Amino acid sequence: MTPSVLTLAHGRAGHLVNLIRGLALSERPPAELVICVLQDERYTLPDAPFPVRQIMVGAGGLPLAAARNAAAAAATGDLLVFLDVDCIPHPELVGDYCDAAA
């Protein structure tokens, strides 16, 4: 199973950095993090031990459901794990999702 983590972000850069740092400590890291960016500028992000992609939709944005669908369409994994941008994931979170889906 290949888990992709997906999030939506507008502002809240510090929260996004904490999400990435939390995922970096995962016992089973995601195959990727896909960020649907609901602002005009890309984020400056810390290095991560997995690919991080920013899908730009801009400040005009999309309705939240459409933004989630855009992130899902960009994901390459066969398990999509949606996290709020202010989530700091537990090190076992990704693995727990994989186990539950199996």
C-alpha atoms as a PDB file:
ATOM      1  CA  MET A   1       0.000   0.000   0.000  1.00  0.00           C
ATOM      2  CA  THR A   2       1.302   3.418  -0.978  1.00  0.00           C
ATOM      3  CA  PRO A   3       0.043   6.230   1.261  1.00  0.00           C
ATOM      4  CA  SER A   4      -0.209   9.798  -0.002  1.00  0.00           C
ATOM      5  CA  VAL A   5      -0.886  12.492   2.600  1.00  0.00           C
ATOM      6  CA  LEU A   6      -2.944  15.446   1.381  1.00  0.00           C
ATOM      7  CA  THR A   7      -3.637  18.828   2.939  1.00  0.00           C
ATOM      8  CA  LEU A   8      -5.096  22.201   2.011  1.00  0.00           C
ATOM      9  CA  ALA A   9      -3.223  25.352   3.014  1.00  0.00           C
ATOM     10  CA  HIS A  10      -3.956  29.064   3.053  1.00  0.00           C
ATOM     11  CA  GLY A  11      -1.680  31.141   5.278  1.00  0.00           C
ATOM     12  CA  ARG A  12      -0.711  29.244   8.409  1.00  0.00           C
ATOM     13  CA  ALA A  13       2.816  28.515   7.202  1.00  0.00           C
ATOM     14  CA  GLY A  14       3.939  27.577  10.711  1.00  0.00           C
ATOM     15  CA  HIS A  15       1.213  24.960  10.955  1.00  0.00           C
ATOM     16  CA  LEU A  16       2.264  23.471   7.619  1.00  0.00           C
ATOM     17  CA  VAL A  17       5.900  23.293   8.732  1.00  0.00           C
ATOM     18  CA  ASN A  18       4.803  21.438  11.884  1.00  0.00           C
ATOM     19  CA  LEU A  19       2.748  18.985   9.820  1.00  0.00           C
ATOM     20  CA  ILE A  20       5.802  18.247   7.650  1.00  0.00           C
ATOM     21  CA  ARG A  21       8.079  17.867  10.665  1.00  0.00           C
ATOM     22  CA  GLY A  22       5.566  15.490  12.254  1.00  0.00           C
ATOM     23  CA  LEU A  23       5.350  13.394   9.093  1.00  0.00           C
ATOM     24  CA  ALA A  24       9.166  13.333   8.910  1.00  0.00           C
ATOM     25  CA  LEU A  25       9.151  11.506  12.255  1.00  0.00           C
ATOM     26  CA  SER A  26       6.727   8.869  10.994  1.00  0.00           C
ATOM     27  CA  GLU A  27       7.613   5.247  11.600  1.00  0.00           C
ATOM     28  CA  ARG A  28       6.135   4.640   8.148  1.00  0.00           C
ATOM     29  CA  PRO A  29       6.588   7.838   6.166  1.00  0.00           C
ATOM     30  CA  PRO A  30       4.152   8.693   3.407  1.00  0.00           C
ATOM     31  CA  ALA A  31       5.145   8.177  -0.206  1.00  0.00           C
ATOM     32  CA  GLU A  32       4.445  11.887  -0.703  1.00  0.00           C
ATOM     33  CA  LEU A  33       2.779  14.968   0.707  1.00  0.00           C
ATOM     34  CA  VAL A  34       0.488  16.861  -1.662  1.00  0.00           C
ATOM     35  CA  ILE A  35      -0.383  20.410  -0.588  1.00  0.00           C
ATOM     36  CA  CYS A  36      -3.229  22.208  -2.337  1.00  0.00           C
ATOM     37  CA  VAL A  37      -2.111  25.842  -1.981  1.00  0.00           C
ATOM     38  CA  LEU A  38      -5.040  28.259  -1.696  1.00  0.00           C
ATOM     39  CA  GLN A  39      -2.936  31.426  -2.023  1.00  0.00           C
ATOM     40  CA  ASP A  40      -0.812  33.059  -4.698  1.00  0.00           C
ATOM     41  CA  GLU A  41       2.632  32.188  -3.288  1.00  0.00           C
ATOM     42  CA  ARG A  42       4.255  28.816  -2.798  1.00  0.00           C
ATOM     43  CA  TYR A  43       5.379  27.956   0.703  1.00  0.00           C
ATOM     44  CA  THR A  44       9.004  27.824   1.766  1.00  0.00           C
ATOM     45  CA  LEU A  45       9.174  24.396   3.375  1.00  0.00           C
ATOM     46  CA  PRO A  46      11.691  22.377   5.366  1.00  0.00           C
ATOM     47  CA  ASP A  47      13.405  19.388   3.821  1.00  0.00           C
ATOM     48  CA  ALA A  48      11.485  16.150   4.178  1.00  0.00           C
ATOM     49  CA  PRO A  49      12.426  12.475   3.712  1.00  0.00           C
ATOM     50  CA  PHE A  50       9.565  12.120   1.191  1.00  0.00           C
ATOM     51  CA  PRO A  51       8.522  14.132  -1.869  1.00  0.00           C
ATOM     52  CA  VAL A  52       6.445  17.263  -1.196  1.00  0.00           C
ATOM     53  CA  ARG A  53       4.423  18.787  -4.026  1.00  0.00           C
ATOM     54  CA  GLN A  54       2.536  22.060  -3.963  1.00  0.00           C
ATOM     55  CA  ILE A  55      -0.504  22.213  -6.238  1.00  0.00           C
ATOM     56  CA  MET A  56      -1.191  25.890  -6.877  1.00  0.00           C
ATOM     57  CA  VAL A  57      -4.816  26.989  -7.116  1.00  0.00           C
ATOM     58  CA  GLY A  58      -4.218  30.591  -6.064  1.00  0.00           C
ATOM     59  CA  ALA A  59      -5.870  33.067  -3.750  1.00  0.00           C
ATOM     60  CA  GLY A  60      -9.065  33.023  -5.817  1.00  0.00           C
ATOM     61  CA  GLY A  61      -9.068  29.464  -4.625  1.00  0.00           C
ATOM     62  CA  LEU A  62     -11.554  26.729  -4.987  1.00  0.00           C
ATOM     63  CA  PRO A  63     -14.371  25.628  -2.774  1.00  0.00           C
ATOM     64  CA  LEU A  64     -12.910  23.269  -0.174  1.00  0.00           C
ATOM     65  CA  ALA A  65     -14.421  20.161  -1.751  1.00  0.00           C
ATOM     66  CA  ALA A  66     -12.944  21.076  -5.138  1.00  0.00           C
ATOM     67  CA  ALA A  67      -9.560  21.779  -3.514  1.00  0.00           C
ATOM     68  CA  ARG A  68      -9.625  18.353  -1.858  1.00  0.00           C
ATOM     69  CA  ASN A  69     -10.490  16.796  -5.210  1.00  0.00           C
ATOM     70  CA  ALA A  70      -7.563  18.637  -6.848  1.00  0.00           C
ATOM     71  CA  ALA A  71      -5.185  17.275  -4.219  1.00  0.00           C
ATOM     72  CA  ALA A  72      -6.601  13.770  -4.648  1.00  0.00           C
ATOM     73  CA  ALA A  73      -6.244  13.959  -8.431  1.00  0.00           C
ATOM     74  CA  ALA A  74      -2.577  14.954  -8.050  1.00  0.00           C
ATOM     75  CA  ALA A  75      -1.775  12.140  -5.606  1.00  0.00           C
ATOM     76  CA  THR A  76       0.064   9.039  -6.786  1.00  0.00           C
ATOM     77  CA  GLY A  77      -0.635   6.750  -3.823  1.00  0.00           C
ATOM     78  CA  ASP A  78      -3.381   4.164  -3.612  1.00  0.00           C
ATOM     79  CA  LEU A  79      -4.286   5.277  -0.062  1.00  0.00           C
ATOM     80  CA  LEU A  80      -5.224   8.934   0.407  1.00  0.00           C
ATOM     81  CA  VAL A  81      -4.805  10.321   3.930  1.00  0.00           C
ATOM     82  CA  PHE A  82      -6.343  13.781   4.284  1.00  0.00           C
ATOM     83  CA  LEU A  83      -4.944  15.834   7.173  1.00  0.00           C
ATOM     84  CA  ASP A  84      -5.873  19.320   8.301  1.00  0.00           C
ATOM     85  CA  VAL A  85      -2.970  21.758   7.966  1.00  0.00           C
ATOM     86  CA  ASP A  86      -2.866  22.233  11.759  1.00  0.00           C
ATOM     87  CA  CYS A  87      -2.453  18.499  12.409  1.00  0.00           C
ATOM     88  CA  ILE A  88       0.801  17.340  13.983  1.00  0.00           C
ATOM     89  CA  PRO A  89       0.665  13.624  13.218  1.00  0.00           C
ATOM     90  CA  HIS A  90       1.702  10.974  15.703  1.00  0.00           C
ATOM     91  CA  PRO A  91       4.649   8.871  14.444  1.00  0.00           C
ATOM     92  CA  GLU A  92       2.322   5.860  14.016  1.00  0.00           C
ATOM     93  CA  LEU A  93      -0.475   7.710  12.190  1.00  0.00           C
ATOM     94  CA  VAL A  94       0.447   6.826   8.587  1.00  0.00           C
ATOM     95  CA  GLY A  95       1.138   3.211   9.493  1.00  0.00           C
ATOM     96  CA  ASP A  96      -2.142   3.001  11.403  1.00  0.00           C
ATOM     97  CA  TYR A  97      -4.046   4.259   8.346  1.00  0.00           C
ATOM     98  CA  CYS A  98      -2.289   1.676   6.174  1.00  0.00           C
ATOM     99  CA  ASP A  99      -3.111  -1.106   8.633  1.00  0.00           C
ATOM    100  CA  ALA A 100      -6.762  -0.029   8.870  1.00  0.00           C
ATOM    101  CA  ALA A 101      -7.099   0.143   5.087  1.00  0.00           C
ATOM    102  CA  ALA A 102      -5.543  -3.305   4.651  1.00  0.00           C
END
